[in-house]
Amino acid sequence: MATAKADSLNGRPLRLPSLTCPFPSAVNPHVDEVNRDTLAWLAASGMIADDDQLERFRLAHYGWLGARTYPYASRELCQLVTDWCVWLFAFDDAYCESDRRAAEIARALPQLYSVVEEHAEPVDNVFARALLDIRTRIAAHGTADQLDRWCAMTKDYLFAQVWEAANREDDVVPTIDDYIFMRRRTGAMLTVFALIDVAAEVRLTPDEWRHPVVHEITEHANDVVVWDNDLISYAKERSEANIRNNLVSVLVGHTGCTVQEAMDRIGAMRDEAVAAMAALTPATEALGSPAVDAYVHGLKYWISGSVDYSLTSSRYVGAWQ
């Protein structure tokens, strides 16, 4: 493995790539109510351990993430998808950005899987109880196919956290190819993409979800969001246990480039993926499906909305100041 170089280039501080986005940006009109109520839902869930952590969630204004990434959703559906995003952040803080061992996460999987699959057994894990609430609400608004898709993507996400924890535990920086492949799962983006058509109140059929051009544009969108997150979160995570599971660290560890060079390379990679999404759009439109069109618009709002949110959120920006 190559030796990492200094975290600056010619003595200059690190700088983020431009993260340009050609896609539209909008904010859901229900943002204030959603932001208020998602914090209340989180506080009542028991997933947050103390008042200080809850205050950090309050300052992060996660309602704005949901409002920017699902600007077209109704009040109730925007609340649902935002609560799901908050569940993911809370789970990430408790299990993924910590020194939790792979075995600890693996032992939590039975209760989490059981509620995703709607088994009737009572659960004592607070994350499992909150997950059951999310599942119940998705079932109330979506079709059986839409629910099954979200369940499958969520189980894939949960299992991928064991791989990520094993990297932390064994002090392993994954290979570039392994990381890119697994980041599409550890980043949870397929779980939130699976709710785009639910939030838009249309139905993407299983055949449309699996269509090659839809799959390809989804994969590009997934890469853009998680790579942007790796870039934006690097300053916050660089001294934390999970820093090995960041594309910046992976490139530094396996190529010997500086941190800034790695960030610039990722910036170019994400720009190529954004351009590929734009180039694929005519092919998705040619399918003649309003549901596919709504889904692709939703993917694009995730690109613009996640950048707009992250560059203004206390979860990330303080580390760059």
Backbone as numpy.savetxt, mean C-alpha at the origin, in Angstrom:
# Nx Ny Nz CAx CAy CAz Cx Cy Cz
28.18 -9.61 -2.01 27.34 -8.42 -2.01 28.22 -7.17 -2.01
27.83 -6.18 -2.81 28.64 -4.97 -2.90 28.57 -4.15 -1.63
29.60 -3.38 -1.37 29.65 -2.53 -0.19 28.88 -1.24 -0.43
28.05 -0.86 0.54 27.27 0.37 0.40 28.16 1.58 0.55
27.91 2.61 -0.25 28.65 3.86 -0.16 27.93 4.83 0.76
28.44 6.04 0.86 27.87 7.02 1.78 26.46 7.39 1.38
25.71 7.94 2.34 24.31 8.31 2.12 24.17 9.69 1.53
25.18 10.21 0.95 25.08 11.50 0.27 25.99 11.46 -0.95
25.79 12.39 -1.85 26.56 12.42 -3.08 27.33 13.73 -3.12
28.67 13.62 -3.06 29.52 14.81 -3.05 29.18 15.76 -1.90
28.80 15.17 -0.77 28.53 15.98 0.41 27.18 16.67 0.42
26.38 16.49 -0.63 25.07 17.14 -0.67 24.04 16.26 0.02
23.00 16.86 0.63 21.96 16.05 1.28 21.17 15.27 0.23
20.54 14.19 0.69 19.73 13.39 -0.20 18.55 14.19 -0.72
18.16 13.90 -1.95 16.98 14.55 -2.52 16.11 13.50 -3.19
14.80 13.70 -3.04 13.85 12.82 -3.70 13.80 13.10 -5.20
13.64 12.06 -6.02 13.33 12.31 -7.43 12.01 13.09 -7.54
11.72 13.58 -8.71 10.58 14.49 -8.87 9.23 13.82 -8.67
9.11 12.50 -8.90 7.84 11.78 -8.75 6.73 12.44 -9.55
7.02 12.75 -10.79 6.04 13.40 -11.65 4.87 12.47 -11.94
3.70 13.06 -12.15 2.51 12.27 -12.40 1.63 12.98 -13.41
1.34 12.33 -14.56 0.50 12.96 -15.58 -0.99 12.73 -15.35
-1.35 12.03 -14.27 -2.73 11.64 -14.05 -3.46 12.66 -13.18
-4.79 12.74 -13.30 -5.54 13.77 -12.56 -5.46 13.57 -11.06
-5.67 14.66 -10.34 -5.67 14.65 -8.88 -6.97 15.27 -8.40
-7.57 14.68 -7.37 -8.84 15.19 -6.84 -8.95 14.78 -5.38
-9.89 15.40 -4.67 -10.13 15.10 -3.26 -11.61 14.82 -3.07
-11.92 13.74 -2.39 -13.31 13.39 -2.10 -13.95 14.48 -1.24
-15.18 14.92 -1.57 -15.80 16.00 -0.80 -16.12 15.63 0.64
-16.08 14.35 0.97 -16.40 13.90 2.33 -15.15 13.75 3.20
-14.05 14.34 2.80 -12.77 14.09 3.45 -12.79 14.40 4.94
-13.39 15.49 5.36 -13.34 15.86 6.78 -14.08 14.85 7.65
-15.26 14.43 7.20 -16.01 13.44 7.97 -15.29 12.09 7.99
-14.73 11.70 6.84 -14.01 10.43 6.78 -12.79 10.47 7.68
-12.06 11.56 7.65 -10.86 11.67 8.48 -11.22 11.57 9.96
-12.28 12.23 10.35 -12.73 12.18 11.75 -13.15 10.77 12.15
-13.96 10.14 11.30 -14.55 8.86 11.69 -13.59 7.69 11.57
-12.59 7.79 10.69 -11.62 6.70 10.61 -10.75 6.68 11.86
-10.45 7.85 12.42 -9.69 7.88 13.67 -10.52 7.30 14.81
-11.81 7.60 14.83 -12.69 7.04 15.86 -12.78 5.53 15.72
-12.88 5.04 14.49 -12.93 3.60 14.26 -11.64 2.94 14.73
-10.52 3.55 14.43 -9.23 3.01 14.86 -9.13 2.98 16.38
-9.52 4.06 17.03 -9.43 4.13 18.49 -10.30 3.05 19.14
-11.47 2.80 18.57 -12.39 1.80 19.14 -11.95 0.37 18.85
-11.08 0.18 17.86 -10.70 -1.16 17.42 -9.78 -1.88 18.40
-9.03 -1.14 19.20 -8.06 -1.75 20.09 -6.72 -2.04 19.44
-6.55 -1.68 18.17 -5.28 -1.97 17.48 -4.16 -1.04 17.91
-4.50 0.11 18.49 -3.50 1.08 18.90 -3.21 0.92 20.38
-1.92 0.86 20.70 -1.52 0.48 22.06 -1.61 1.61 23.06
-1.39 2.86 22.65 -1.33 3.95 23.62 -1.76 5.26 22.99
-1.92 6.28 23.84 -2.40 7.58 23.38 -1.39 8.25 22.44
-0.10 8.05 22.69 0.92 8.67 21.83 0.82 8.14 20.41
0.62 6.84 20.28 0.50 6.26 18.95 -0.77 6.74 18.27
-1.86 6.84 19.02 -3.10 7.34 18.45 -2.93 8.79 17.98
-2.18 9.57 18.73 -1.94 10.95 18.34 -1.14 11.01 17.04
-0.20 10.09 16.86 0.55 10.05 15.60 -0.37 9.75 14.43
-1.33 8.86 14.65 -2.30 8.57 13.60 -3.19 9.78 13.34
-3.57 10.50 14.39 -4.40 11.69 14.20 -3.66 12.73 13.36
-2.39 12.95 13.67 -1.61 13.95 12.94 -1.36 13.55 11.49
-1.39 12.25 11.21 -1.14 11.78 9.84 -2.33 12.02 8.91
-3.51 12.27 9.47 -4.70 12.60 8.65 -4.92 11.57 7.54
-5.11 10.32 7.93 -5.27 9.26 6.93 -6.54 9.40 6.11
-7.50 10.17 6.62 -8.68 10.43 5.81 -8.35 11.08 4.49
-7.27 11.84 4.46 -6.85 12.48 3.21 -6.27 11.48 2.22
-5.70 10.40 2.72 -5.23 9.36 1.79 -6.42 8.73 1.08
-7.43 8.32 1.85 -8.61 7.74 1.23 -9.31 8.71 0.30
-9.37 9.97 0.71 -10.06 10.98 -0.10 -9.34 11.27 -1.40
-8.02 11.17 -1.40 -7.24 11.44 -2.62 -7.18 10.22 -3.54
-7.22 9.04 -2.97 -7.10 7.83 -3.80 -8.44 7.28 -4.25
-9.52 7.67 -3.57 -10.88 7.28 -3.98 -11.76 8.54 -4.02
-11.42 9.54 -4.82 -12.17 10.80 -4.79 -13.59 10.66 -5.32
-13.86 9.58 -6.03 -15.16 9.35 -6.67 -16.13 8.59 -5.78
-15.67 8.09 -4.63 -16.48 7.19 -3.80 -17.54 7.96 -3.01
-18.65 7.30 -2.70 -19.66 7.86 -1.83 -19.10 7.99 -0.41
-19.82 8.70 0.43 -19.37 8.89 1.82 -19.12 7.56 2.50
-20.05 6.62 2.40 -19.93 5.35 3.09 -18.80 4.50 2.53
-18.67 4.49 1.21 -17.63 3.67 0.61 -16.25 4.28 0.78
-16.16 5.60 0.79 -14.87 6.24 1.08 -14.44 5.90 2.50
-15.41 5.85 3.42 -15.10 5.46 4.80 -14.56 4.04 4.86
-15.21 3.15 4.12 -14.79 1.74 4.11 -13.36 1.59 3.62
-13.05 2.16 2.47 -11.70 1.98 1.91 -10.66 2.70 2.76
-11.01 3.81 3.37 -10.07 4.51 4.24 -9.81 3.71 5.51
-10.85 3.14 6.10 -10.66 2.29 7.28 -9.76 1.11 6.94
-9.91 0.55 5.74 -9.03 -0.55 5.35 -7.58 -0.08 5.23
-7.37 1.08 4.66 -6.01 1.62 4.58 -5.43 1.82 5.99
-6.24 2.31 6.90 -5.78 2.53 8.27 -5.47 1.20 8.96
-6.28 0.18 8.69 -5.97 -1.16 9.23 -4.58 -1.58 8.74
-4.31 -1.37 7.47 -3.01 -1.77 6.92 -1.86 -1.00 7.57
-2.04 0.31 7.81 -1.00 1.09 8.48 -0.79 0.60 9.91
-1.89 0.33 10.62 -1.77 -0.13 12.01 -1.09 -1.50 12.06
-1.46 -2.39 11.16 -0.83 -3.71 11.10 0.63 -3.59 10.73
0.92 -2.70 9.80 2.30 -2.47 9.38 3.16 -2.00 10.56
2.63 -1.06 11.34 3.39 -0.55 12.48 3.61 -1.64 13.53
2.60 -2.48 13.74 2.68 -3.49 14.80 3.49 -4.71 14.40
3.41 -5.11 13.14 4.01 -6.37 12.73 5.15 -6.24 11.71
5.12 -5.20 10.89 6.01 -5.16 9.73 7.16 -4.18 9.89
6.95 -3.08 10.60 8.04 -2.13 10.83 8.50 -2.24 12.29
8.75 -3.45 12.70 9.12 -3.73 14.09 10.12 -4.87 14.08
10.50 -5.33 15.28 11.42 -6.46 15.35 10.67 -7.77 15.55
9.39 -7.79 15.18 8.63 -9.04 15.28 9.30 -10.12 14.44
9.40 -11.30 15.01 10.01 -12.42 14.31 9.01 -13.06 13.36
9.54 -13.74 12.35 8.68 -14.38 11.36 7.71 -15.35 12.03
8.18 -16.06 13.05 7.31 -17.03 13.72 6.14 -16.34 14.41
6.35 -15.16 14.97 5.26 -14.43 15.62 4.18 -14.06 14.62
4.60 -13.59 13.47 3.63 -13.24 12.44 2.92 -14.49 11.93
3.67 -15.56 11.73 3.07 -16.80 11.25 2.02 -17.32 12.22
2.28 -17.17 13.54 1.31 -17.66 14.52 0.04 -16.81 14.56
0.13 -15.57 14.07 -1.07 -14.72 14.00 -1.93 -15.04 12.78
-1.37 -15.74 11.80 -2.09 -15.95 10.55 -3.38 -16.75 10.69
-3.44 -17.80 11.54 -4.70 -18.56 11.58 -5.92 -17.71 11.92
-5.83 -16.83 12.92 -6.98 -16.00 13.24 -7.27 -14.99 12.13
-6.23 -14.42 11.55 -6.43 -13.46 10.47 -7.05 -14.15 9.25
-6.52 -15.31 8.88 -7.08 -16.05 7.75 -8.51 -16.49 8.03
-8.77 -16.88 9.28 -10.10 -17.41 9.58 -11.18 -16.37 9.38
-10.89 -15.11 9.73 -11.92 -14.09 9.55 -12.03 -13.66 8.09
-10.91 -13.70 7.36 -10.98 -13.41 5.93 -11.88 -14.44 5.24
-11.78 -15.69 5.68 -12.59 -16.76 5.10 -13.94 -16.92 5.79
-14.24 -16.03 6.76 -15.51 -15.97 7.47 -15.81 -17.26 8.24
-14.84 -17.80 8.91 -15.11 -18.89 9.83 -15.78 -18.32 11.07
-16.56 -19.13 11.75 -17.42 -18.62 12.83 -16.72 -18.56 14.18
-15.52 -19.12 14.28 -14.87 -19.17 15.59 -14.60 -17.77 16.12
-14.80 -17.55 17.44 -14.47 -16.23 18.01 -12.96 -16.00 17.97
-12.56 -14.74 17.83 -11.14 -14.40 17.76 -10.81 -13.40 18.86
-9.60 -13.52 19.41 -9.19 -12.56 20.44 -8.14 -11.58 19.94
-7.61 -11.80 18.75 -6.65 -10.87 18.17 -7.39 -9.62 17.70
-6.96 -8.44 18.20 -7.69 -7.21 17.88 -7.62 -6.89 16.38
-6.52 -7.25 15.75 -6.40 -7.02 14.32 -7.36 -7.92 13.55
-7.54 -9.14 14.02 -8.49 -10.05 13.38 -9.92 -9.55 13.54
-10.26 -9.02 14.70 -11.61 -8.50 14.90 -11.89 -7.32 13.98
-10.92 -6.41 13.87 -11.09 -5.26 12.98 -11.14 -5.71 11.52
-10.35 -6.73 11.18 -10.37 -7.28 9.83 -11.74 -7.87 9.50
-12.35 -8.54 10.46 -13.69 -9.10 10.25 -14.70 -7.99 9.98
-14.57 -6.88 10.68 -15.48 -5.75 10.44 -15.33 -5.25 9.00
-14.09 -5.12 8.54 -13.86 -4.67 7.16 -14.47 -5.67 6.18
-14.23 -6.95 6.40 -14.75 -7.97 5.50 -16.28 -7.93 5.44
-16.90 -7.77 6.59 -18.36 -7.73 6.64 -18.91 -6.56 5.83
-18.24 -5.43 5.91 -18.70 -4.25 5.17 -18.46 -4.39 3.66
-17.35 -5.02 3.28 -17.13 -5.28 1.85 -18.21 -6.21 1.31
-18.55 -7.24 2.09 -19.58 -8.19 1.67 -20.92 -7.50 1.48
-21.19 -6.48 2.29 -22.47 -5.78 2.21 -22.57 -4.91 0.96
-21.43 -4.46 0.44 -21.44 -3.54 -0.70 -21.01 -4.18 -2.02
-20.27 -5.27 -1.95 -19.75 -5.88 -3.17 -20.43 -7.19 -3.50
-20.13 -7.69 -4.69 -20.62 -9.00 -5.10 -19.73 -10.09 -4.50
-20.16 -11.33 -4.65 -19.35 -12.45 -4.16 -17.99 -12.48 -4.85
-17.97 -12.17 -6.15 -16.71 -12.15 -6.89 -15.78 -11.06 -6.35
-16.32 -9.89 -6.09 -15.50 -8.79 -5.58 -14.95 -9.12 -4.20
-15.77 -9.72 -3.35 -15.31 -10.12 -2.03 -14.23 -11.18 -2.12
-14.44 -12.17 -2.97 -13.44 -13.24 -3.13 -12.11 -12.68 -3.60
-12.15 -11.70 -4.50 -10.91 -11.09 -5.00 -10.17 -10.40 -3.85
-10.88 -9.61 -3.06 -10.24 -8.93 -1.94 -9.69 -9.94 -0.93
-10.45 -10.99 -0.65 -9.98 -12.01 0.29 -8.69 -12.66 -0.20
-8.64 -13.00 -1.48 -7.44 -13.64 -2.02 -6.24 -12.72 -1.95
-6.42 -11.45 -2.29 -5.31 -10.51 -2.25 -4.85 -10.24 -0.82
-5.80 -10.24 0.12 -5.45 -10.00 1.52 -4.67 -11.17 2.10
-5.06 -12.39 1.79 -4.30 -13.54 2.27 -2.90 -13.56 1.67
-2.79 -13.18 0.41 -1.48 -13.10 -0.23 -0.60 -12.07 0.49
-1.19 -10.92 0.81 -0.47 -9.87 1.54 0.00 -10.38 2.91
-0.88 -11.02 3.64 -0.54 -11.48 5.00 0.59 -12.50 4.97
0.51 -13.44 4.05 1.56 -14.46 3.98 2.90 -13.84 3.59
2.88 -12.81 2.74 4.12 -12.17 2.32 4.84 -11.49 3.48
4.09 -11.14 4.53 4.74 -10.50 5.67 5.70 -11.45 6.40
5.46 -12.76 6.30 6.37 -13.72 6.91 7.72 -13.69 6.20
7.69 -13.61 4.87 8.93 -13.49 4.08 9.68 -12.23 4.49
8.96 -11.12 4.60 9.61 -9.86 4.95 10.22 -9.93 6.35
9.49 -10.54 7.29 10.00 -10.67 8.65 11.24 -11.57 8.69
11.27 -12.60 7.86 12.44 -13.48 7.81 13.67 -12.70 7.34
13.49 -11.76 6.42 14.62 -10.92 6.00 15.16 -10.10 7.17
14.25 -9.52 7.96 14.68 -8.76 9.14 15.40 -9.66 10.13
14.81 -10.81 10.38 15.34 -11.71 11.40 16.72 -12.24 11.05
16.94 -12.56 9.78 18.21 -13.13 9.34 19.17 -12.10 8.77
18.79 -10.80 8.86 19.63 -9.71 8.36 19.96 -9.91 6.89
18.94 -10.23 6.11 19.10 -10.51 4.69 18.56 -9.35 3.87
19.36 -8.87 2.93 18.88 -7.93 1.93 18.50 -8.76 0.71
17.21 -8.85 0.34 16.81 -9.72 -0.76 17.42 -9.28 -2.08
17.48 -10.20 -3.03 17.97 -9.85 -4.36 17.00 -8.85 -5.00
17.47 -8.16 -6.03 16.63 -7.16 -6.68 15.38 -7.82 -7.27
15.55 -8.94 -7.98 14.40 -9.60 -8.60 13.42 -10.12 -7.54
13.95 -10.73 -6.47 13.07 -11.23 -5.41 12.31 -10.08 -4.76
13.01 -8.98 -4.53 12.36 -7.86 -3.86 11.23 -7.29 -4.71
11.49 -7.05 -5.99 10.46 -6.46 -6.86 9.25 -7.39 -6.93
9.50 -8.70 -7.03 8.41 -9.67 -7.09 7.59 -9.65 -5.80
8.26 -9.70 -4.66 7.55 -9.78 -3.39 6.97 -8.44 -2.95
7.57 -7.34 -3.37 7.05 -6.02 -2.98 5.66 -5.80 -3.55
5.35 -6.44 -4.66 4.00 -6.35 -5.21 2.98 -7.01 -4.29
3.45 -7.79 -3.34 2.57 -8.45 -2.37 2.68 -7.82 -0.99
3.90 -7.54 -0.54 4.06 -6.95 0.80 3.50 -5.54 0.88
3.41 -4.85 -0.27 2.93 -3.48 -0.28 1.43 -3.34 -0.13
0.68 -4.44 -0.22 -0.78 -4.46 -0.01 -1.57 -3.73 -1.09
-0.92 -3.32 -2.17 -1.63 -2.53 -3.16 -2.72 -3.33 -3.86
-2.51 -4.61 -4.07 -3.56 -5.39 -4.72 -4.81 -5.48 -3.86
-4.65 -5.38 -2.54 -5.83 -5.39 -1.67 -6.64 -4.10 -1.82
-5.97 -2.97 -2.03 -6.71 -1.72 -2.20 -7.18 -1.54 -3.64
-6.41 -2.06 -4.60 -6.87 -2.03 -5.98 -8.12 -2.90 -6.14
-8.21 -3.98 -5.37 -9.36 -4.87 -5.45 -10.65 -4.19 -5.01
-10.54 -3.06 -4.32 -11.72 -2.33 -3.86 -12.08 -1.15 -4.75
-11.32 -0.91 -5.82 -11.60 0.24 -6.68 -12.99 0.14 -7.29
-13.32 -1.02 -7.86 -14.64 -1.11 -8.49 -15.76 -1.13 -7.47
-15.50 -1.65 -6.27 -16.50 -1.58 -5.20 -16.77 -0.13 -4.86
-15.70 0.65 -4.68 -15.84 2.07 -4.33 -16.49 2.86 -5.46
-16.27 2.44 -6.71 -16.86 3.13 -7.86 -18.27 2.64 -8.16
-18.70 1.61 -7.42 -20.05 1.04 -7.58 -20.29 0.50 -8.98
-19.26 -0.20 -9.48 -19.35 -0.96 -10.72 -18.81 -2.35 -10.42
-18.89 -3.25 -11.39 -18.41 -4.62 -11.16 -17.41 -5.01 -12.24
-16.18 -5.19 -11.81 -15.14 -5.73 -12.68 -15.26 -7.25 -12.62
-15.57 -7.88 -13.72 -15.78 -9.33 -13.70 -14.45 -10.06 -13.48
-14.50 -11.32 -13.05 -13.26 -12.08 -12.90 -12.44 -12.12 -14.20
-13.11 -12.26 -15.34 -12.38 -12.29 -16.61 -11.72 -10.94 -16.89
-12.40 -9.84 -16.55 -11.80 -8.52 -16.75 -10.63 -8.31 -15.80
-10.76 -8.74 -14.55 -9.66 -8.63 -13.58 -8.43 -9.38 -14.06
-8.65 -10.52 -14.70 -7.53 -11.36 -15.15 -7.09 -11.06 -16.58
-7.77 -10.15 -17.28 -7.42 -9.87 -18.68 -5.96 -9.42 -18.75
-5.21 -9.90 -19.74 -3.77 -9.57 -19.80 -3.46 -8.08 -19.74
-4.22 -7.23 -20.45 -3.89 -5.81 -20.44 -4.26 -5.17 -19.11
-5.33 -5.65 -18.48 -5.69 -5.14 -17.15 -4.64 -5.58 -16.12
-4.21 -6.83 -16.24 -3.16 -7.32 -15.34 -1.88 -6.51 -15.50
-1.52 -6.20 -16.75 -0.27 -5.47 -16.99 -0.33 -4.06 -16.43
-1.44 -3.35 -16.67 -1.51 -1.98 -16.16 -1.60 -1.97 -14.64
-2.21 -3.01 -14.07 -2.26 -3.14 -12.60 -0.86 -3.34 -12.03
-0.07 -4.17 -12.68 1.29 -4.43 -12.21 2.14 -3.17 -12.26
2.00 -2.40 -13.32 2.75 -1.14 -13.40 2.30 -0.17 -12.29
1.00 -0.07 -12.08 0.50 0.83 -11.02 1.00 0.37 -9.66
0.99 -0.92 -9.42 1.49 -1.48 -8.17 2.95 -1.07 -7.96
3.76 -1.27 -8.99 5.18 -0.91 -8.88 5.36 0.58 -8.57
4.62 1.43 -9.27 4.79 2.87 -9.06 4.49 3.24 -7.61
3.39 2.77 -7.08 3.00 3.18 -5.72 3.99 2.66 -4.69
4.41 1.39 -4.80 5.31 0.86 -3.77 6.72 1.43 -3.92
7.16 1.68 -5.15 8.49 2.29 -5.31 8.47 3.74 -4.82
7.40 4.47 -5.10 7.28 5.82 -4.55 7.32 5.77 -3.03
6.62 4.79 -2.46 6.62 4.67 -1.00 8.01 4.36 -0.46
8.75 3.49 -1.15 10.12 3.19 -0.71 10.97 4.45 -0.73
10.81 5.26 -1.76 11.58 6.51 -1.83 11.18 7.48 -0.73
9.87 7.70 -0.58 9.40 8.70 0.37 9.64 8.26 1.80
9.54 6.96 2.07 9.69 6.47 3.44 11.13 6.16 3.83
12.07 6.25 2.88 13.45 5.85 3.19 14.03 6.64 4.35
13.82 7.95 4.36 14.39 8.77 5.44 13.84 8.37 6.80
12.56 7.98 6.84 11.95 7.56 8.10 12.44 6.18 8.53
12.67 5.30 7.56 12.96 3.90 7.87 14.44 3.57 7.94
15.32 4.48 7.54 16.73 4.12 7.37 17.40 3.64 8.65
16.87 4.03 9.80 17.46 3.57 11.06 16.58 2.53 11.76
15.57 1.99 11.06 14.63 1.06 11.66 14.90 -0.36 11.22
14.25 -1.30 11.91 14.51 -2.72 11.69 14.17 -3.17 10.28
13.21 -2.53 9.64 12.72 -3.02 8.35 13.43 -2.38 7.16
14.53 -1.68 7.37 15.16 -0.96 6.28 15.69 -1.91 5.19
15.95 -3.17 5.51 16.41 -4.12 4.49 15.33 -4.33 3.42
14.07 -4.16 3.83 12.96 -4.35 2.91 12.55 -3.02 2.29
13.49 -2.40 1.62 13.28 -1.14 0.93 14.12 -1.18 -0.34
13.55 -0.79 -1.47 14.26 -0.92 -2.73 15.55 -0.10 -2.77
15.58 1.01 -2.04 16.82 1.80 -1.98 17.93 0.94 -1.38
17.66 0.32 -0.25 18.67 -0.54 0.40 19.04 -1.73 -0.47
18.06 -2.30 -1.17 18.33 -3.45 -2.03 19.29 -3.06 -3.15
19.06 -1.92 -3.79 19.96 -1.50 -4.87 21.35 -1.15 -4.34
21.40 -0.46 -3.20 22.70 -0.14 -2.61 23.46 -1.42 -2.26
22.75 -2.37 -1.65 23.40 -3.59 -1.19 23.90 -4.48 -2.31
23.23 -4.46 -3.45 23.58 -5.40 -4.52 24.30 -4.76 -5.70
24.37 -3.44 -5.75 25.08 -2.80 -6.86 26.25 -1.95 -6.40
26.30 -1.60 -5.10 27.37 -0.75 -4.61 27.20 0.72 -4.92
26.05 1.11 -5.43 25.81 2.52 -5.71 25.57 3.29 -4.42
25.62 4.60 -4.48 25.27 5.40 -3.32 23.76 5.39 -3.13
23.31 5.85 -1.98 21.88 5.97 -1.73 21.24 6.90 -2.75
21.88 8.04 -3.03 21.31 8.97 -3.99 21.22 8.36 -5.38
22.25 7.64 -5.77 22.21 6.98 -7.07 21.09 5.95 -7.14
20.89 5.22 -6.04 19.80 4.25 -5.99 18.44 4.95 -6.11
18.29 6.07 -5.39 17.03 6.80 -5.45 16.77 7.33 -6.87
17.79 7.83 -7.52 17.63 8.32 -8.89 17.26 7.20 -9.85
17.86 6.03 -9.64 17.53 4.88 -10.49 16.07 4.48 -10.29
15.61 4.46 -9.05 14.21 4.12 -8.78 13.28 5.17 -9.38
13.70 6.44 -9.31 12.90 7.49 -9.93 12.72 7.25 -11.42
13.78 6.81 -12.09 13.68 6.51 -13.52 12.81 5.29 -13.76
12.92 4.28 -12.91 12.10 3.08 -13.03 10.62 3.40 -12.90
10.27 4.23 -11.91 8.85 4.53 -11.71 8.33 5.41 -12.85
9.17 6.29 -13.40 8.73 7.09 -14.55 8.44 6.21 -15.76
9.26 5.18 -15.95 9.02 4.24 -17.04 7.70 3.49 -16.84
7.41 3.13 -15.60 6.16 2.42 -15.31 4.95 3.33 -15.50
5.07 4.60 -15.11 3.98 5.56 -15.35 3.74 5.71 -16.85
4.81 5.83 -17.63 4.68 5.95 -19.08 4.03 4.71 -19.68
4.36 3.54 -19.14 3.75 2.30 -19.62 2.25 2.28 -19.34
1.84 2.81 -18.18 0.41 2.89 -17.87 -0.30 3.77 -18.89
0.29 4.92 -19.20 -0.32 5.82 -20.18 -0.41 5.15 -21.55
0.63 4.40 -21.91 0.65 3.75 -23.22 -0.37 2.62 -23.31
-0.69 1.98 -22.18 -1.64 0.87 -22.16 -3.09 1.34 -22.12
-3.32 2.59 -21.79 -4.69 3.07 -21.61 -5.57 2.88 -22.84
-5.09 3.19 -24.05 -5.94 2.93 -25.23 -6.37 1.46 -25.34
-5.49 0.55 -24.95 -5.84 -0.87 -25.02 -6.92 -1.22 -24.00
-6.86 -0.61 -22.83 -7.92 -0.87 -21.84 -9.24 -0.25 -22.30
-9.18 0.91 -22.91 -10.40 1.55 -23.42 -11.02 0.74 -24.55
-10.18 0.07 -25.33 -10.66 -0.73 -26.45 -11.48 -1.93 -26.00
-11.38 -2.31 -24.73 -12.18 -3.41 -24.22 -13.66 -3.04 -24.15
-13.96 -1.75 -24.17 -15.34 -1.30 -24.19 -16.12 -1.59 -22.93
-15.44 -1.61 -21.78 -16.09 -1.93 -20.51 -16.07 -0.71 -19.59
-17.23 -0.20 -19.20 -17.25 0.90 -18.23 -16.57 0.54 -16.91
-16.67 -0.72 -16.51 -16.03 -1.14 -15.27 -14.51 -1.09 -15.39
-13.98 -1.53 -16.52 -12.54 -1.46 -16.74 -12.10 0.01 -16.77
-12.87 0.84 -17.45 -12.52 2.26 -17.50 -12.48 2.86 -16.09
-13.48 2.54 -15.27 -13.52 3.06 -13.91 -12.34 2.52 -13.10
-11.99 1.27 -13.32 -10.86 0.67 -12.61 -9.54 1.35 -12.98
-9.33 1.59 -14.26 -8.09 2.24 -14.70 -8.02 3.66 -14.16
-9.15 4.37 -14.17 -9.17 5.71 -13.55 -8.79 5.60 -12.08
-9.29 4.57 -11.41 -8.96 4.37 -9.99 -7.48 4.11 -9.77
-6.87 3.33 -10.65 -5.43 3.10 -10.56 -4.67 4.42 -10.66
-5.09 5.25 -11.59 -4.40 6.52 -11.81 -4.58 7.45 -10.62
-5.77 7.43 -10.00 -5.96 8.23 -8.79 -5.08 7.72 -7.65
-4.79 6.41 -7.64 -3.88 5.90 -6.62 -2.46 6.44 -6.83
-2.04 6.58 -8.08 -0.71 7.13 -8.35 -0.63 8.57 -7.88
-1.55 9.40 -8.36 -1.50 10.82 -8.01 -1.83 11.03 -6.53
-2.83 10.31 -6.03 -3.28 10.54 -4.66 -2.28 10.11 -3.62
-1.59 8.99 -3.85 -0.62 8.53 -2.86 0.58 9.47 -2.77
1.00 10.01 -3.92 2.10 10.98 -3.90 1.65 12.27 -3.22
0.48 12.79 -3.61 -0.02 14.02 -3.00 -0.15 13.88 -1.49
-0.67 12.72 -1.06 -0.83 12.51 0.38 0.52 12.37 1.07
1.38 11.53 0.55 2.64 11.20 1.24 3.54 12.42 1.39
3.53 13.30 0.40 4.42 14.47 0.45 3.89 15.56 1.38
2.71 15.33 1.96 2.17 16.29 2.93 1.86 15.67 4.27
2.08 14.36 4.41 1.70 13.65 5.64 2.82 13.67 6.67
2.44 13.82 7.93 3.42 13.78 9.03 4.07 12.41 9.16
3.47 11.38 8.58 4.08 10.04 8.64 5.42 10.02 7.93
5.59 10.89 6.93 6.80 10.86 6.11 7.60 12.15 6.08
6.92 13.29 5.98 7.66 14.50 5.64 8.63 14.95 6.72
8.34 14.69 7.98 9.22 15.15 9.05 10.62 14.59 8.94
10.73 13.37 8.42 12.06 12.74 8.32 12.93 13.39 7.27
12.33 14.12 6.31 13.10 14.77 5.25 13.45 16.20 5.60
13.00 16.69 6.74 13.25 18.09 7.10 14.49 18.23 7.96
